[in-house]
Short mmCIF file of C-alpha atoms and ligand atoms in Angstrom, two decimals:
data_model
loop_
_atom_site.label_atom_id
_atom_site.label_comp_id
_atom_site.label_asym_id
_atom_site.label_seq_id
_atom_site.Cartn_x
_atom_site.Cartn_y
_atom_site.Cartn_z
CA MET A 190 218.19 -169.24 -12.63
CA LYS A 191 215.30 -167.05 -13.69
CA THR A 192 213.74 -167.65 -17.23
CA ARG A 193 210.37 -167.35 -18.56
CA ILE A 194 209.46 -170.80 -17.38
CA THR A 195 210.26 -169.62 -13.60
CA GLU A 196 208.00 -166.52 -14.02
CA LEU A 197 205.10 -168.37 -15.79
CA LEU A 198 204.76 -171.10 -13.47
CA GLY A 199 206.19 -168.98 -10.46
CA CYS A 200 208.77 -171.61 -9.24
CA GLU A 201 212.33 -171.09 -8.21
CA TYR A 202 214.04 -173.25 -10.43
CA PRO A 203 212.82 -174.25 -14.29
CA ILE A 204 213.15 -178.05 -13.51
CA ILE A 205 209.69 -179.48 -14.18
CA GLN A 206 209.41 -183.41 -13.28
CA GLY A 207 207.88 -185.97 -16.18
CA GLY A 208 204.48 -186.71 -15.68
CA MET A 209 205.29 -190.73 -15.86
CA ALA A 210 201.86 -192.63 -15.59
CA TRP A 211 201.62 -195.15 -12.40
CA VAL A 212 204.93 -193.10 -11.30
CA ALA A 213 204.31 -189.83 -10.42
CA GLU A 214 201.94 -189.44 -7.69
CA HIS A 215 201.51 -186.63 -4.96
CA THR A 216 204.35 -187.74 -2.64
CA LEU A 217 207.04 -187.61 -5.53
CA ALA A 218 205.17 -184.24 -7.18
CA SER A 219 204.75 -182.32 -3.62
CA ALA A 220 208.47 -183.22 -2.93
CA VAL A 221 209.71 -181.79 -6.36
CA SER A 222 207.50 -178.94 -5.91
CA ASN A 223 208.92 -178.08 -2.29
CA ALA A 224 212.39 -178.51 -3.78
CA GLY A 225 211.33 -175.63 -6.10
CA GLY A 226 210.66 -176.98 -9.23
CA ILE A 227 207.58 -178.43 -10.68
CA GLY A 228 206.07 -181.53 -9.76
CA LEU A 229 203.69 -183.29 -11.75
CA ILE A 230 200.76 -185.84 -10.75
CA ALA A 231 199.89 -188.48 -13.80
CA GLY A 232 196.72 -188.65 -14.63
CA GLY A 233 197.47 -191.90 -16.84
CA SER A 234 194.56 -194.06 -17.31
CA ALA A 235 193.41 -193.65 -13.80
CA PRO A 236 189.72 -193.10 -12.37
CA ILE A 237 189.01 -189.63 -12.08
CA ASP A 238 188.21 -190.71 -8.02
CA TYR A 239 192.12 -191.26 -7.96
CA LEU A 240 193.44 -188.12 -9.86
CA ARG A 241 191.28 -185.92 -7.10
CA GLU A 242 192.43 -187.74 -4.49
CA GLN A 243 195.88 -187.14 -5.18
CA ILE A 244 195.76 -183.57 -6.13
CA ARG A 245 193.83 -182.93 -2.86
CA LEU A 246 196.70 -184.86 -1.10
CA CYS A 247 199.37 -183.14 -2.96
CA LYS A 248 197.89 -179.57 -1.76
CA GLU A 249 198.51 -180.55 1.83
CA LYS A 250 201.92 -181.44 1.20
CA THR A 251 202.96 -178.32 -0.56
CA LYS A 252 201.76 -174.99 -1.01
CA LYS A 253 204.19 -174.25 -3.57
CA PRO A 254 202.45 -174.77 -7.54
CA PHE A 255 202.53 -178.41 -9.21
CA GLY A 256 200.63 -179.29 -11.86
CA VAL A 257 199.08 -182.45 -13.53
CA ASN A 258 199.80 -184.74 -16.73
CA ILE A 259 196.61 -185.62 -18.96
CA MET A 260 197.99 -188.48 -21.43
CA LEU A 261 195.62 -188.11 -24.17
CA MET A 262 195.29 -191.54 -25.12
CA SER A 263 193.44 -192.42 -21.86
CA PRO A 264 189.83 -193.12 -22.24
CA ASN A 265 189.21 -190.74 -19.46
CA ALA A 266 191.25 -187.90 -20.90
CA ASP A 267 187.74 -185.74 -21.02
CA ASP A 268 186.93 -186.23 -17.38
CA LEU A 269 190.34 -185.88 -16.01
CA ALA A 270 190.78 -182.70 -17.93
CA GLN A 271 187.26 -181.47 -16.62
CA LEU A 272 188.58 -182.61 -13.27
CA CYS A 273 191.78 -180.14 -13.32
CA ILE A 274 189.46 -177.37 -13.97
CA ASP A 275 187.36 -178.23 -11.00
CA GLU A 276 190.10 -178.91 -8.84
CA GLY A 277 191.91 -175.55 -9.24
CA VAL A 278 195.18 -177.17 -10.87
CA LYS A 279 197.28 -174.58 -12.01
CA VAL A 280 199.60 -176.23 -14.65
CA ILE A 281 198.81 -178.79 -17.23
CA THR A 282 200.95 -180.64 -19.05
CA THR A 283 199.72 -183.37 -21.90
CA GLY A 284 201.51 -186.29 -23.73
CA ALA A 285 200.82 -188.77 -26.62
CA GLY A 286 198.71 -186.51 -28.52
CA ASN A 287 197.28 -183.29 -29.24
CA PRO A 288 195.31 -181.20 -26.68
CA GLY A 289 193.70 -178.87 -29.09
CA LYS A 290 190.17 -179.36 -28.24
CA TYR A 291 190.90 -178.77 -24.33
CA MET A 292 192.76 -175.50 -24.89
CA ALA A 293 190.11 -173.20 -24.38
CA ALA A 294 188.62 -174.80 -21.47
CA TRP A 295 191.86 -174.68 -19.92
CA LYS A 296 193.01 -171.10 -20.52
CA GLU A 297 189.23 -169.73 -19.66
CA ALA A 298 190.28 -171.32 -16.61
CA GLY A 299 193.39 -169.59 -16.13
CA ILE A 300 195.56 -172.86 -16.25
CA LYS A 301 199.10 -172.73 -17.57
CA VAL A 302 199.12 -175.39 -20.33
CA MET A 303 202.30 -177.04 -21.80
CA PRO A 304 201.85 -179.53 -24.16
CA VAL A 305 204.51 -182.00 -24.88
CA VAL A 306 205.82 -181.91 -28.65
CA PRO A 307 207.57 -184.42 -30.42
CA SER A 308 207.66 -182.50 -33.69
CA VAL A 309 207.85 -178.82 -34.88
CA ALA A 310 204.49 -179.09 -36.81
CA LEU A 311 202.77 -179.95 -33.31
CA ALA A 312 204.83 -177.44 -31.58
CA ARG A 313 203.62 -174.41 -34.03
CA ARG A 314 200.03 -175.86 -33.57
CA MET A 315 200.32 -175.95 -29.72
CA GLU A 316 201.21 -172.10 -29.68
CA LYS A 317 198.65 -171.34 -32.07
CA SER A 318 196.37 -173.09 -29.83
CA GLY A 319 197.24 -170.89 -27.19
CA ALA A 320 199.89 -173.10 -25.12
CA ASP A 321 202.05 -171.26 -22.85
CA ALA A 322 205.07 -173.06 -23.27
CA VAL A 323 206.01 -176.20 -25.26
CA ILE A 324 207.94 -179.44 -23.83
CA ALA A 325 210.12 -180.51 -26.75
CA GLU A 326 210.68 -184.17 -26.02
CA GLY A 327 213.61 -186.19 -27.52
CA THR A 328 213.47 -190.02 -28.09
CA GLU A 329 215.83 -190.22 -25.59
CA SER A 330 213.00 -190.04 -22.99
CA GLY A 331 211.41 -193.37 -21.28
CA GLY A 332 208.25 -194.64 -22.35
CA HIS A 333 205.95 -193.40 -25.11
CA ILE A 334 208.66 -191.44 -27.93
CA GLY A 335 208.43 -189.74 -30.97
CA GLU A 336 211.51 -190.04 -33.53
CA ASN A 337 213.84 -186.97 -33.15
CA THR A 338 216.28 -186.59 -30.72
CA THR A 339 216.54 -183.64 -28.11
CA MET A 340 219.40 -182.32 -29.24
CA CYS A 341 218.02 -181.94 -32.94
CA LEU A 342 214.91 -181.25 -32.06
CA VAL A 343 215.15 -178.51 -29.27
CA PRO A 344 217.04 -175.54 -31.02
CA GLN A 345 214.10 -176.71 -34.31
CA VAL A 346 211.48 -175.66 -32.07
CA VAL A 347 212.92 -173.19 -30.20
CA ASP A 348 213.22 -171.38 -33.78
CA ALA A 349 210.17 -171.85 -34.56
CA VAL A 350 207.94 -170.68 -32.05
CA GLU A 351 207.93 -167.46 -29.69
CA ILE A 352 206.77 -169.13 -26.66
CA PRO A 353 209.23 -170.75 -24.03
CA VAL A 354 210.50 -174.21 -24.75
CA ILE A 355 211.38 -176.60 -22.14
CA ALA A 356 213.83 -179.28 -23.20
CA ALA A 357 213.18 -183.42 -22.57
CA GLY A 358 214.95 -186.54 -22.87
CA GLY A 359 218.49 -187.44 -21.84
CA ILE A 360 218.70 -184.91 -19.05
CA ALA A 361 219.46 -186.07 -15.51
CA ASP A 362 222.11 -183.65 -14.39
CA GLY A 363 223.69 -179.70 -14.41
CA ARG A 364 225.52 -180.68 -17.95
CA GLY A 365 222.15 -182.26 -19.35
CA MET A 366 220.60 -178.91 -18.20
CA ALA A 367 223.28 -176.40 -19.08
CA ALA A 368 223.36 -178.33 -22.68
CA ALA A 369 219.57 -177.77 -23.11
CA PHE A 370 220.04 -174.00 -22.33
CA MET A 371 222.60 -173.63 -25.15
CA LEU A 372 219.88 -175.14 -26.94
CA GLY A 373 217.59 -172.43 -26.34
CA ALA A 374 215.96 -174.35 -24.11
CA GLU A 375 214.38 -172.40 -20.87
CA GLY A 376 213.41 -175.17 -18.59
CA VAL A 377 213.87 -178.77 -18.81
CA GLN A 378 211.77 -181.74 -17.85
CA ILE A 379 213.43 -184.30 -15.97
CA GLY A 380 211.78 -188.18 -15.36
CA THR A 381 214.53 -191.03 -15.48
CA ARG A 382 216.31 -189.16 -12.60
CA PHE A 383 213.43 -188.81 -10.50
CA LEU A 384 212.26 -192.61 -10.70
CA ALA A 385 215.60 -193.08 -8.37
CA SER A 386 214.51 -190.52 -5.79
CA GLU A 387 213.65 -191.20 -2.11
CA GLU A 388 209.97 -189.96 -2.59
CA CYS A 389 209.57 -192.09 -5.67
CA GLN A 390 206.97 -194.52 -4.42
CA ILE A 391 207.71 -197.11 -7.29
CA HIS A 392 208.68 -200.87 -6.08
CA PRO A 393 212.04 -201.13 -4.83
CA THR A 394 213.20 -203.72 -7.75
CA PHE A 395 212.14 -201.19 -10.35
CA LYS A 396 214.71 -198.38 -8.63
CA GLU A 397 217.45 -200.93 -8.32
CA LEU A 398 217.09 -201.78 -12.08
CA VAL A 399 217.40 -197.81 -12.72
CA ILE A 400 220.71 -197.63 -10.68
CA ASN A 401 222.10 -200.75 -11.91
CA ALA A 402 221.62 -200.22 -15.83
CA LYS A 403 224.40 -199.15 -17.88
CA ASP A 404 224.61 -197.29 -21.29
CA THR A 405 223.53 -200.27 -23.13
CA ASP A 406 220.77 -201.63 -20.60
CA ASN A 407 217.88 -199.74 -22.73
CA ILE A 408 215.52 -200.77 -25.59
CA VAL A 409 212.63 -199.58 -27.42
CA THR A 410 209.52 -201.51 -27.87
CA GLY A 411 206.55 -201.66 -29.99
CA ARG A 412 207.76 -199.53 -32.88
CA TYR A 413 205.21 -201.62 -35.11
CA THR A 414 201.90 -201.16 -32.86
CA GLY A 415 202.20 -197.25 -33.61
CA HIS A 416 203.48 -196.42 -29.87
CA PRO A 417 206.88 -197.06 -29.35
CA CYS A 418 208.33 -197.16 -25.85
CA ARG A 419 211.69 -197.00 -24.42
CA ASN A 420 212.17 -199.47 -21.45
CA ILE A 421 215.08 -200.72 -19.15
CA LYS A 422 216.00 -204.09 -20.97
CA THR A 423 215.08 -206.98 -19.16
CA LYS A 424 214.42 -210.68 -19.93
CA PHE A 425 210.68 -209.38 -20.87
CA ALA A 426 211.51 -206.49 -22.79
CA LYS A 427 214.02 -208.05 -24.59
CA LYS A 428 211.14 -211.04 -25.59
CA LEU A 429 209.23 -208.36 -26.73
CA ALA A 430 211.73 -207.13 -29.25
CA THR A 431 212.35 -210.42 -30.39
CA GLY A 432 209.00 -211.28 -30.95
CA GLU A 433 208.71 -207.78 -32.85
CA LYS A 434 211.82 -208.07 -35.14
CA GLU A 435 211.51 -211.87 -35.95
CA GLY A 436 207.75 -211.70 -36.61
CA THR A 437 206.71 -214.33 -33.94
CA LEU A 438 204.30 -211.87 -31.71
CA SER A 439 202.01 -210.28 -33.81
CA PRO A 440 200.88 -206.32 -32.89
CA GLU A 441 197.89 -207.73 -31.57
CA GLU A 442 199.71 -210.37 -29.49
CA PHE A 443 202.26 -207.76 -28.76
CA GLU A 444 199.56 -205.29 -27.11
CA GLN A 445 197.77 -208.18 -25.18
CA LEU A 446 201.39 -209.03 -23.50
CA THR A 447 201.78 -205.23 -22.43
CA VAL A 448 198.20 -204.45 -21.18
CA GLY A 449 198.95 -203.65 -17.37
CA ALA A 450 202.90 -204.39 -17.79
CA LEU A 451 203.60 -200.78 -16.58
CA ARG A 452 201.72 -201.57 -13.49
CA ARG A 453 203.36 -204.70 -13.15
CA ALA A 454 206.50 -203.27 -12.92
CA VAL A 455 205.83 -199.86 -11.07
CA VAL A 456 203.65 -201.69 -7.95
CA ASP A 457 204.72 -205.17 -8.45
CA GLY A 458 208.47 -204.86 -9.59
CA ASP A 459 207.50 -208.17 -11.63
CA VAL A 460 210.88 -208.51 -13.89
CA GLU A 461 208.64 -211.82 -15.59
CA SER A 462 206.22 -209.61 -17.38
CA GLY A 463 206.48 -205.75 -16.16
CA SER A 464 207.39 -203.16 -18.40
CA PHE A 465 209.90 -200.85 -16.99
CA LEU A 466 209.51 -197.51 -18.75
CA CYS A 467 213.10 -195.62 -18.28
CA GLY A 468 215.15 -192.97 -20.45
CA ALA A 469 217.96 -193.27 -22.31
CA ILE A 470 220.02 -191.62 -19.42
CA SER A 471 219.33 -194.29 -16.68
CA GLY A 472 223.15 -195.79 -17.30
CA MET A 473 224.09 -192.22 -15.94
CA VAL A 474 221.64 -192.86 -12.68
CA ASN A 475 223.86 -194.41 -9.97
CA GLU A 476 222.24 -193.33 -6.39
CA ILE A 477 219.06 -192.81 -4.62
CA LYS A 478 218.85 -189.37 -3.31
CA ASN A 479 216.34 -187.08 -2.03
CA CYS A 480 214.19 -184.68 -4.74
CA ALA A 481 215.69 -181.49 -2.91
CA ASP A 482 219.15 -182.86 -3.29
CA ILE A 483 218.61 -183.97 -6.96
CA VAL A 484 217.06 -180.33 -8.05
CA LYS A 485 219.69 -178.31 -6.49
CA GLU A 486 222.47 -180.20 -7.41
CA ILE A 487 221.12 -180.14 -11.02
CA ASN A 488 219.95 -176.23 -10.92
CA ASP A 489 223.48 -175.55 -9.34
CA GLY A 490 225.77 -177.52 -11.67
CA ALA A 491 224.24 -175.89 -14.66
CA GLU A 492 224.53 -172.25 -13.51
CA LYS A 493 227.97 -173.03 -12.56
CA LEU A 494 228.81 -174.31 -16.36
CA LEU A 495 226.58 -171.36 -17.46
CA LYS A 496 228.73 -169.04 -15.49
CA LEU A 497 225.14 -167.31 -14.15
O1 TUI B 162 203.28 -189.36 -23.28
C1 TUI B 162 204.45 -189.91 -23.02
N1 TUI B 162 205.00 -190.72 -22.68
C2 TUI B 162 204.22 -191.68 -21.97
S1 TUI B 162 202.57 -191.89 -22.23
C3 TUI B 162 203.26 -193.32 -21.39
S2 TUI B 162 201.12 -194.36 -21.21
C4 TUI B 162 200.85 -195.09 -22.45
N2 TUI B 162 200.43 -196.07 -22.43
C5 TUI B 162 199.88 -196.73 -23.46
C6 TUI B 162 200.75 -196.54 -25.01
C7 TUI B 162 201.19 -195.45 -24.93
C8 TUI B 162 201.36 -194.43 -23.76
C9 TUI B 162 203.87 -193.96 -21.09
N3 TUI B 162 204.86 -192.82 -21.87
N4 TUI B 162 205.34 -188.67 -23.36
C10 TUI B 162 205.12 -187.16 -24.35
C11 TUI B 162 204.97 -187.70 -25.65
N5 TUI B 162 204.00 -187.12 -26.41
N6 TUI B 162 205.52 -188.68 -26.44
C12 TUI B 162 205.44 -188.38 -27.63
C13 TUI B 162 204.01 -187.88 -27.54
C14 TUI B 162 203.24 -187.33 -28.84
C15 TUI B 162 202.90 -188.20 -29.71
C16 TUI B 162 202.16 -187.56 -30.78
C17 TUI B 162 202.23 -186.11 -28.47
C18 TUI B 162 201.50 -185.53 -29.52
C19 TUI B 162 201.66 -186.56 -30.84
O2 TUI B 162 200.71 -185.90 -31.53
C20 TUI B 162 199.92 -186.13 -32.79
C21 TUI B 162 198.85 -185.74 -33.02
O3 TUI B 162 198.22 -186.09 -32.64
O4 TUI B 162 199.34 -184.88 -33.84
#
């Protein structure tokens, strides 16, 4: 499937792996890139030396294009943004903020920049600042989310900007990809499906939770902190949600409980105090497969439906 996104990024399929903090490291990213998509390494709030090493290891594992996600709420964002230039990263996606202040330097370095946008207004601003594409991310996504749904957001962003639009949130198979293309998207970003991949390095308990999740096993917590997050509905997530709803946890106490919670989920598989960030489509993800099969199945499924 050739679109402006495959042309822009030099990849075979317009499928981008989500830049999931703590999850998206070089093994997963290189596997997705070797499969013909675009793998991403997540900068998250990692130290600069960690990200440098991950970029170098990824280069050893793939000769195909891959990218880095810069989480803009990270205290290290300035350093990680510069590191990407120094290490010759070709593709950057951003999340959780406006990357405007880095755009000139990234463009000067020839980097393809694709910010995640939760609204039409930000999509327009990003186009004006020189973004090569935008990722319109609906509230079905895992982790830190906006309010708009993928179904509503994508066509509105497509109408508002000239640059290509990548759809994200709630897409995990060929049907989802085809639907996104019918809304005008020219690529998809997929996170949750890759959590249940052989190459994904998360704790086995996390993979089991994804595979066993039903349609209703998903919950958004932390709206009152200003940083709503979509998670798998574990006992811990329900405790946070109840505390938020009933006012028994102040926003400060909530923040305190969730410091380090993503690490506890990804690294330790700790269901008592970990936050298992995951998209709303996890109910449809029932099997662990390798990234090559996942990418090909999604692309072929979409192609068939779109009768390309
Ligand atoms: O960034 C994500 N998903 C994430 S980041 C993350 S790590 C984290 N840790 C602590 C607190 C919050 C997050 C886990 N999941 N997705 C992309 C995304 N970007 N979703 C929403 C946004 C967004 C929100 C506001 C992008 C831009 C924005 O702009 C506001 C402004 O400054 O105009």
